[in-house]
PDB file of C-alpha atoms and ligand atoms in Angstrom:
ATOM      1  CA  UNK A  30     300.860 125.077 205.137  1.00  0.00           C
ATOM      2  CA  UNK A  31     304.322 123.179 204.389  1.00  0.00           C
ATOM      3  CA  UNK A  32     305.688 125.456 206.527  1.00  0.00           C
ATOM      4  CA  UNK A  33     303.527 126.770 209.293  1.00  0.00           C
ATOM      5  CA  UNK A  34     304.259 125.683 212.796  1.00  0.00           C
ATOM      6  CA  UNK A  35     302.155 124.339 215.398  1.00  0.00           C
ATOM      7  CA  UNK A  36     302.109 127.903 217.051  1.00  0.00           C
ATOM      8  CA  UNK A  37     301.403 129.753 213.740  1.00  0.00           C
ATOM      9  CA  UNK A  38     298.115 126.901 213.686  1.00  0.00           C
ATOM     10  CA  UNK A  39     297.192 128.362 217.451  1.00  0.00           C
ATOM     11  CA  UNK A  40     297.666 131.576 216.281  1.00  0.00           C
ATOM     12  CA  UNK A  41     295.847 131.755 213.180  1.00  0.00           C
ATOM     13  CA  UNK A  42     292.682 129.744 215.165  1.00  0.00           C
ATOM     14  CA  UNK A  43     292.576 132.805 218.167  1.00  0.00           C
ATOM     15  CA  UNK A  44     293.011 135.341 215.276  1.00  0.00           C
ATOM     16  CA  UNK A  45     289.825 134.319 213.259  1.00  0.00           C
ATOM     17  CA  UNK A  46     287.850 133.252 217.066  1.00  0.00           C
ATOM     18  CA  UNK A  47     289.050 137.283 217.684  1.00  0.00           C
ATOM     19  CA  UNK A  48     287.444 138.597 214.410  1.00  0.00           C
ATOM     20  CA  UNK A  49     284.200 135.955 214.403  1.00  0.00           C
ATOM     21  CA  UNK A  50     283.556 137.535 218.232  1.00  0.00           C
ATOM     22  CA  UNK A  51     284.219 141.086 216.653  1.00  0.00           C
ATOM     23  CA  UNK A  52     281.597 140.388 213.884  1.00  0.00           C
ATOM     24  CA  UNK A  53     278.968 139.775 216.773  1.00  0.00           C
ATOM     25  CA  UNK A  54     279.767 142.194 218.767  1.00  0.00           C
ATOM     26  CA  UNK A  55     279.062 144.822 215.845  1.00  0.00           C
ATOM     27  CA  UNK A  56     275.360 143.365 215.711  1.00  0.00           C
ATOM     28  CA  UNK A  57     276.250 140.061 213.772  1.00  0.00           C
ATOM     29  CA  UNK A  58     276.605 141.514 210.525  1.00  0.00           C
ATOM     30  CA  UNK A  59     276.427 138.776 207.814  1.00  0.00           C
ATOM     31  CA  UNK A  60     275.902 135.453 210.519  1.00  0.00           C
ATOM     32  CA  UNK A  61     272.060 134.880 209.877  1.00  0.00           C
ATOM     33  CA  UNK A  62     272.379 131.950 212.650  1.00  0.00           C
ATOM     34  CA  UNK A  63     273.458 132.024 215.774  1.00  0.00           C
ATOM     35  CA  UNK A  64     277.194 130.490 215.984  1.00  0.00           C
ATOM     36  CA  UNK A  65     276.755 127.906 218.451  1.00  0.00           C
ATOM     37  CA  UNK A  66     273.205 126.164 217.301  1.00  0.00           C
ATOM     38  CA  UNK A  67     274.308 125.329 214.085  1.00  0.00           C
ATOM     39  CA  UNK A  68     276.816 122.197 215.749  1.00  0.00           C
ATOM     40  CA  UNK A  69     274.829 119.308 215.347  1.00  0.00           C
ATOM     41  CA  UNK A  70     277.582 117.143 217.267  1.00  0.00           C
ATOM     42  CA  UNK A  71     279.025 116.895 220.867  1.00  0.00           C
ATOM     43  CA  UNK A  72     281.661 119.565 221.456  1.00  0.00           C
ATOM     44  CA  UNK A  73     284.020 116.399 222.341  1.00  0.00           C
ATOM     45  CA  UNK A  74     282.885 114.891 218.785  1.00  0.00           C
ATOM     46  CA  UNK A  75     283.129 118.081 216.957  1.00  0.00           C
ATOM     47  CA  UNK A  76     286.970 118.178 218.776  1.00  0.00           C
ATOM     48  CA  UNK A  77     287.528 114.717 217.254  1.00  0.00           C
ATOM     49  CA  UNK A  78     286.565 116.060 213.886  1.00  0.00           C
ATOM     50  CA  UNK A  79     282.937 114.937 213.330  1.00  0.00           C
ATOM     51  CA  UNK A  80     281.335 116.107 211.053  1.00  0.00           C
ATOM     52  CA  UNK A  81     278.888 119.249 211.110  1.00  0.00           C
ATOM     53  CA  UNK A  82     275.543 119.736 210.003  1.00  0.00           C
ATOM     54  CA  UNK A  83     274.424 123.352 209.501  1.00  0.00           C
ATOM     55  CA  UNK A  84     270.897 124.613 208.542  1.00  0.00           C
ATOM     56  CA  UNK A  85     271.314 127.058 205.909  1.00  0.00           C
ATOM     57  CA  UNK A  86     268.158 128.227 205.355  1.00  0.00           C
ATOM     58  CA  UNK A  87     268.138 131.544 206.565  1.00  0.00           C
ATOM     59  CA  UNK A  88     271.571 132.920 204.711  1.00  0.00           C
ATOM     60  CA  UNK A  89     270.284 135.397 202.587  1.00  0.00           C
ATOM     61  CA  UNK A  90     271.905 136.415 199.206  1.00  0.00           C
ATOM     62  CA  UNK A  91     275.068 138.227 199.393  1.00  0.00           C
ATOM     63  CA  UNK A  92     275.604 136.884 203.075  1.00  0.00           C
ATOM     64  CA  UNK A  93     277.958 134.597 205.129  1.00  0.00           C
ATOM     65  CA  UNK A  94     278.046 132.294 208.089  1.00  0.00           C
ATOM     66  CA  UNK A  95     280.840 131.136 209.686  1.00  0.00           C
ATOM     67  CA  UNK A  96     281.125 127.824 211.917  1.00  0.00           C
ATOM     68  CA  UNK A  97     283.630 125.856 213.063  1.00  0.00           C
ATOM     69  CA  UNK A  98     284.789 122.169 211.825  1.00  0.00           C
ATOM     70  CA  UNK A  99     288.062 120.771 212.818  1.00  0.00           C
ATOM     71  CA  UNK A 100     288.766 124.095 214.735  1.00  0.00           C
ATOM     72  CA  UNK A 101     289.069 125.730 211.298  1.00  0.00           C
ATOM     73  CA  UNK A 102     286.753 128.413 210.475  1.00  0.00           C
ATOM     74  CA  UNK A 103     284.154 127.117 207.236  1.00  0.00           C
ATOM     75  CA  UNK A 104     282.551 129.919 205.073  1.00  0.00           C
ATOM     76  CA  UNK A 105     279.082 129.290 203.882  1.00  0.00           C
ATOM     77  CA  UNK A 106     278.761 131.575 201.220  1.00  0.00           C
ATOM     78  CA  UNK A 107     274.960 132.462 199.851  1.00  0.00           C
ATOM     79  CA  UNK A 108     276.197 134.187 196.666  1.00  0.00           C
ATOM     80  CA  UNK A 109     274.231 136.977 194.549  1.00  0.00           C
ATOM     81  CA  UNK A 110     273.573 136.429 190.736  1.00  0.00           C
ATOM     82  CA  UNK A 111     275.771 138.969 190.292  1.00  0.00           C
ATOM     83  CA  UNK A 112     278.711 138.057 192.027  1.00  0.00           C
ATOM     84  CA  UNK A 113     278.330 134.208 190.218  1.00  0.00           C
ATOM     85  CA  UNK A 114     278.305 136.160 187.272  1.00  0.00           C
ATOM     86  CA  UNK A 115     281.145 137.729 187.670  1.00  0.00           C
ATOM     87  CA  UNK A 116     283.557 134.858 188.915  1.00  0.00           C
ATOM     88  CA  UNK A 117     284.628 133.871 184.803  1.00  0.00           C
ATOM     89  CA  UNK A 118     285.665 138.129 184.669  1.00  0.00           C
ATOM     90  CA  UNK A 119     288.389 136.743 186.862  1.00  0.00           C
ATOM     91  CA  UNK A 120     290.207 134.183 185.730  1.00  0.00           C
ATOM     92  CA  UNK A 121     292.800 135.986 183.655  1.00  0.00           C
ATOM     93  CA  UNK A 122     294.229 137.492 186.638  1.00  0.00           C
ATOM     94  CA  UNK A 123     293.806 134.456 189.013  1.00  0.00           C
ATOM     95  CA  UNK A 124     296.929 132.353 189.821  1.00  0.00           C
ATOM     96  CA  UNK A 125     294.934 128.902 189.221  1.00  0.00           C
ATOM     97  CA  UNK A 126     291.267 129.846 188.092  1.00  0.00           C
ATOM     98  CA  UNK A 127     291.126 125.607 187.501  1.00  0.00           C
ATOM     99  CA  UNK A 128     291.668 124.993 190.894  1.00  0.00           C
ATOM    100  CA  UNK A 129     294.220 122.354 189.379  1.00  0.00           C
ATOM    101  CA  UNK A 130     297.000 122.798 192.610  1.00  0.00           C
ATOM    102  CA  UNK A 131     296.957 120.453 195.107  1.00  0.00           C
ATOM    103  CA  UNK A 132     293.713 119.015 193.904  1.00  0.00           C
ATOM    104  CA  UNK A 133     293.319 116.533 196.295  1.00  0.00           C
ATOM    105  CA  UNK A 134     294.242 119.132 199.366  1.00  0.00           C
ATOM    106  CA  UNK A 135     292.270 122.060 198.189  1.00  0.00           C
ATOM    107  CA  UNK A 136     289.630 121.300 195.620  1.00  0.00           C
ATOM    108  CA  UNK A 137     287.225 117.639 195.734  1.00  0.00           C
ATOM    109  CA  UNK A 138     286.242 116.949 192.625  1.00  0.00           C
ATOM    110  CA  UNK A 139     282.976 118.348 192.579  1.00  0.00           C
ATOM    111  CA  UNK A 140     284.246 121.875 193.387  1.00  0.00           C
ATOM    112  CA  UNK A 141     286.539 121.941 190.654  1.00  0.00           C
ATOM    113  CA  UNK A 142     284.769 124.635 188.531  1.00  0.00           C
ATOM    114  CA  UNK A 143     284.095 128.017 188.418  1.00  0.00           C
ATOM    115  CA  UNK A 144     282.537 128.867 191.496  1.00  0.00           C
ATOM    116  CA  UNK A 145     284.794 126.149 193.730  1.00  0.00           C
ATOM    117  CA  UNK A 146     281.132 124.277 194.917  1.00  0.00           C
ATOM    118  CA  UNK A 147     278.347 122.043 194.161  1.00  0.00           C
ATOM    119  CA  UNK A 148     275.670 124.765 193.757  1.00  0.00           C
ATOM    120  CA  UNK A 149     276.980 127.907 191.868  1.00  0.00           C
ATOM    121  CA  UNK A 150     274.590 130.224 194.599  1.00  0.00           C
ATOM    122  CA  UNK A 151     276.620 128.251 197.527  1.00  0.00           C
ATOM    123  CA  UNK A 152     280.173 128.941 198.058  1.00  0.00           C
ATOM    124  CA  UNK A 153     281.608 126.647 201.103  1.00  0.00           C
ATOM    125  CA  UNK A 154     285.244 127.635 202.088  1.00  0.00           C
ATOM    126  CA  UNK A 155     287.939 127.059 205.183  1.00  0.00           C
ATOM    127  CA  UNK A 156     288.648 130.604 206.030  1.00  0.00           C
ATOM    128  CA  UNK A 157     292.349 130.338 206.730  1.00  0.00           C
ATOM    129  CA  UNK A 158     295.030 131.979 203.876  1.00  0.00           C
ATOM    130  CA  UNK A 159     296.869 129.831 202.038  1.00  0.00           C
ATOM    131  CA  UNK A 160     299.866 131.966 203.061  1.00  0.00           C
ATOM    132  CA  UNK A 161     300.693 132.069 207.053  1.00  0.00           C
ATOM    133  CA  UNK A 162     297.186 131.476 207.844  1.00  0.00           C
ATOM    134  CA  UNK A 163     295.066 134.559 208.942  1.00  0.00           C
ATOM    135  CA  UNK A 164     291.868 135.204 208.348  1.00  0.00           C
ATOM    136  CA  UNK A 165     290.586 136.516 205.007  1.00  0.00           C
ATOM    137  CA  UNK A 166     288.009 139.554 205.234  1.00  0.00           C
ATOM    138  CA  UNK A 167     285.111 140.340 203.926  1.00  0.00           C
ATOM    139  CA  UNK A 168     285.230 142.790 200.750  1.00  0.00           C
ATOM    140  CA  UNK A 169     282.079 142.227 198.988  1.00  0.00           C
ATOM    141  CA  UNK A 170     281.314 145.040 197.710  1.00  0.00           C
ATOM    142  CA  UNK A 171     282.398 145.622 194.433  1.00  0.00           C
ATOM    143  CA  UNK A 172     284.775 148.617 193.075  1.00  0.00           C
ATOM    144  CA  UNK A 173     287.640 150.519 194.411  1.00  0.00           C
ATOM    145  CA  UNK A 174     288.881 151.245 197.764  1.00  0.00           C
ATOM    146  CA  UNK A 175     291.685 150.579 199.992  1.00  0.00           C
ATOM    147  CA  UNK A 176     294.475 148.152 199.469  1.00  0.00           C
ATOM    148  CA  UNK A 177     291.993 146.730 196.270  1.00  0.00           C
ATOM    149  CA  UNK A 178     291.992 147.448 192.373  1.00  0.00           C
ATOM    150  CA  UNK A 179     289.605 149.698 190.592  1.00  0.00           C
ATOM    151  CA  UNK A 180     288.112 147.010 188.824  1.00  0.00           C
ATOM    152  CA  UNK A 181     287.350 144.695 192.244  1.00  0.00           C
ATOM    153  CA  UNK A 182     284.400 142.394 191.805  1.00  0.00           C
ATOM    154  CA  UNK A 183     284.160 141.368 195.284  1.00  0.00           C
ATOM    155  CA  UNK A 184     285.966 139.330 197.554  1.00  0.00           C
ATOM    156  CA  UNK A 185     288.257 138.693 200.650  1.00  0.00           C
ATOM    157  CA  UNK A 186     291.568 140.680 201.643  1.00  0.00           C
ATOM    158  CA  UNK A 187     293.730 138.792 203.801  1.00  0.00           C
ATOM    159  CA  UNK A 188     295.121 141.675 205.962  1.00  0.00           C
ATOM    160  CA  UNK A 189     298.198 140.444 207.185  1.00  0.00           C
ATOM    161  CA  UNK A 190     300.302 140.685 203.659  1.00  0.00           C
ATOM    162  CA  UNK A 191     297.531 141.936 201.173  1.00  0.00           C
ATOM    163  CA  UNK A 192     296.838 138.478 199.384  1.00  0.00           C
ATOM    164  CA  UNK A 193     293.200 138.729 197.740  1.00  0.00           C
ATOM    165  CA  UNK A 194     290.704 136.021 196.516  1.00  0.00           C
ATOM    166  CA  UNK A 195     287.860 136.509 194.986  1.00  0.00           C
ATOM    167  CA  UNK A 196     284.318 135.040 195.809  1.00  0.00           C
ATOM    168  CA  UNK A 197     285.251 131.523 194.727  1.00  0.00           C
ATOM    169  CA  UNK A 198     288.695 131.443 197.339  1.00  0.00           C
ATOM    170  CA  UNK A 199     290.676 131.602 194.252  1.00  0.00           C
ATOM    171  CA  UNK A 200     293.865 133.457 195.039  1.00  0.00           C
ATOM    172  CA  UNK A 201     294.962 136.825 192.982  1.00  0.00           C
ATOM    173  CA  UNK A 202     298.098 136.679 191.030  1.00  0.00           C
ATOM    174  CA  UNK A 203     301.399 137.784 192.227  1.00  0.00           C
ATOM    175  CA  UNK A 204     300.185 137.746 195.591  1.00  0.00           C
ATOM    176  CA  UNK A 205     301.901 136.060 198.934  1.00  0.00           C
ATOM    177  CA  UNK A 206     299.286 133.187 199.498  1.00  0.00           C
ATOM    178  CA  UNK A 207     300.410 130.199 196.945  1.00  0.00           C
ATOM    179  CA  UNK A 208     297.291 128.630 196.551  1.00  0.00           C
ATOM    180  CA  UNK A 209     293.747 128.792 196.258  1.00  0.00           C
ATOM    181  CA  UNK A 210     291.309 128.878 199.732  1.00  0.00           C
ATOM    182  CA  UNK A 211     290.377 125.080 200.633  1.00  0.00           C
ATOM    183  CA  UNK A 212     286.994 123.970 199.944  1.00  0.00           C
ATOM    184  CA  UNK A 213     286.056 121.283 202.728  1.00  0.00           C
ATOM    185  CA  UNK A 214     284.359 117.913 202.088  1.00  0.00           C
ATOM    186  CA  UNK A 215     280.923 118.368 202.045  1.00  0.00           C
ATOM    187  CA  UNK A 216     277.626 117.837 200.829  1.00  0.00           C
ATOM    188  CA  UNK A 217     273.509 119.190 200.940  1.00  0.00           C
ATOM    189  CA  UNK A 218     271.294 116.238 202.976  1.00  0.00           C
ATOM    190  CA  UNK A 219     267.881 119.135 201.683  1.00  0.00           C
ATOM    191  CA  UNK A 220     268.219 122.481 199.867  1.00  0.00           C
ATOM    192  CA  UNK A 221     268.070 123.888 203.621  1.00  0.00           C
ATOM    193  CA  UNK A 222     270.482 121.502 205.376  1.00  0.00           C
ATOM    194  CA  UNK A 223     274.543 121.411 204.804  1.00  0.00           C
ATOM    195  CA  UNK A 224     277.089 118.530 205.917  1.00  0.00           C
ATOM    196  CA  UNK A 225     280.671 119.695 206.481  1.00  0.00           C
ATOM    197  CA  UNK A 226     283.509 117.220 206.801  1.00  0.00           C
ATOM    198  CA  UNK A 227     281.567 114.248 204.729  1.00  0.00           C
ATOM    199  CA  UNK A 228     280.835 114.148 201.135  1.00  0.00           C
ATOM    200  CA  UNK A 229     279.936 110.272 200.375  1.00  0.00           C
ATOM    201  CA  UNK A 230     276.410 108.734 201.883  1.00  0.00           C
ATOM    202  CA  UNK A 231     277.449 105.826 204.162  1.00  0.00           C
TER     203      UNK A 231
HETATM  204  S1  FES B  30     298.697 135.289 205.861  1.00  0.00           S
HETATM  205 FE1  FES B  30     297.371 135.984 204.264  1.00  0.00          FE
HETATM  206  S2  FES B  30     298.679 137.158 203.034  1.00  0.00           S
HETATM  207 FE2  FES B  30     300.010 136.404 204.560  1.00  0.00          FE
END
């Protein structure tokens, strides 16, 4: 991010618009709600940076919804017991399993823990890699297969230079990205409703 240029921003936001559209077009694996009704605001306010307000009701376990908040893709995360119980299996071979870098840019308080959120089942992520900015994807399913160890647990692949997280954002050692996904301001109104952007009642 110190070092990404305005273009690299433009081109990281049409890469991840490119693979959200691709997702759809494949039958909307993993979006449970369609991507435009879950803006509460204006387009102009979401443009501004409003906040968003997403109903989350119908992610089911083990899937993901992507929508859009500061024209950065935000991960809603619904995950399984098993992959919660598997985020502490990680943390040897995690470059900062405290989330303790840039605390203030990456991690609010309240996400500094295991699973990077307020609710261990919710996992709520910006989507971008820490290293030039692509977009992560989706490797949830646990054990080995291409360009990920034996012993995978389940988690993202950022395919432009191989850096991996697992299903907290937390970045793999020894790999390109610096730094840990960012976890966005944010905070449940109901167990069914989600604000992005805001974290403190007025
Ligand atoms: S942009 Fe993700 S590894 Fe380089």
């Amino acid at each position: 991010m110190t070092d990404t240029s305005e273009a690299n921003v433009d081109t990281s936001r049409r890469t991840w618009i490119a693979i959200t559209c691709g997702a759809g077009a494949v039958g909307g694996v993993a979006v449970a709600v369609p991507f435009v009704s879950t803006f509460a605001p204006s387009e102009r306010a979401r443009a501004a940076g409003a906040p968003v307000q997403v109903d989350i009701s119908a992610i089911k376990p083990g899937e993901k919804l992507t929508v859009e908040w500061r024209g950065k893709p935000v991960w809603i995360i619904r995950r399984t017991p098993e992959q919660v119980a598997a985020l502490p299996k990680n943390d040897d071979q995690l470059a900062d399993p405290k989330s303790l870098r840039k605390p203030d840019e990456l991690t609010p308080e309240y996400a500094r823990n295991e699973g990077r959120s307020r609710k261990p089942e919710f996992f709520v992520g910006v989507g971008i890699c820490t290293h030039l900015g692509c977009s992560p994807s989706d490797k949830f399913t646990p054990g080995a297969q291409p360009s990920l160890p034996d012993d995978w647990k389940g988690g993202f692949l950022c395919p432009c230079h191989g850096s991996t997280f697992d299903m907290a954002g937390r970045v793999f050692k020894n790999k390109p990205a610096p730094d840990n996904l960012e976890v966005p301001p944010h905070m449940y109104l109901s167990d069914s409703m989600l604000l992005i952007g805001e974290d403190k009642k007025a």
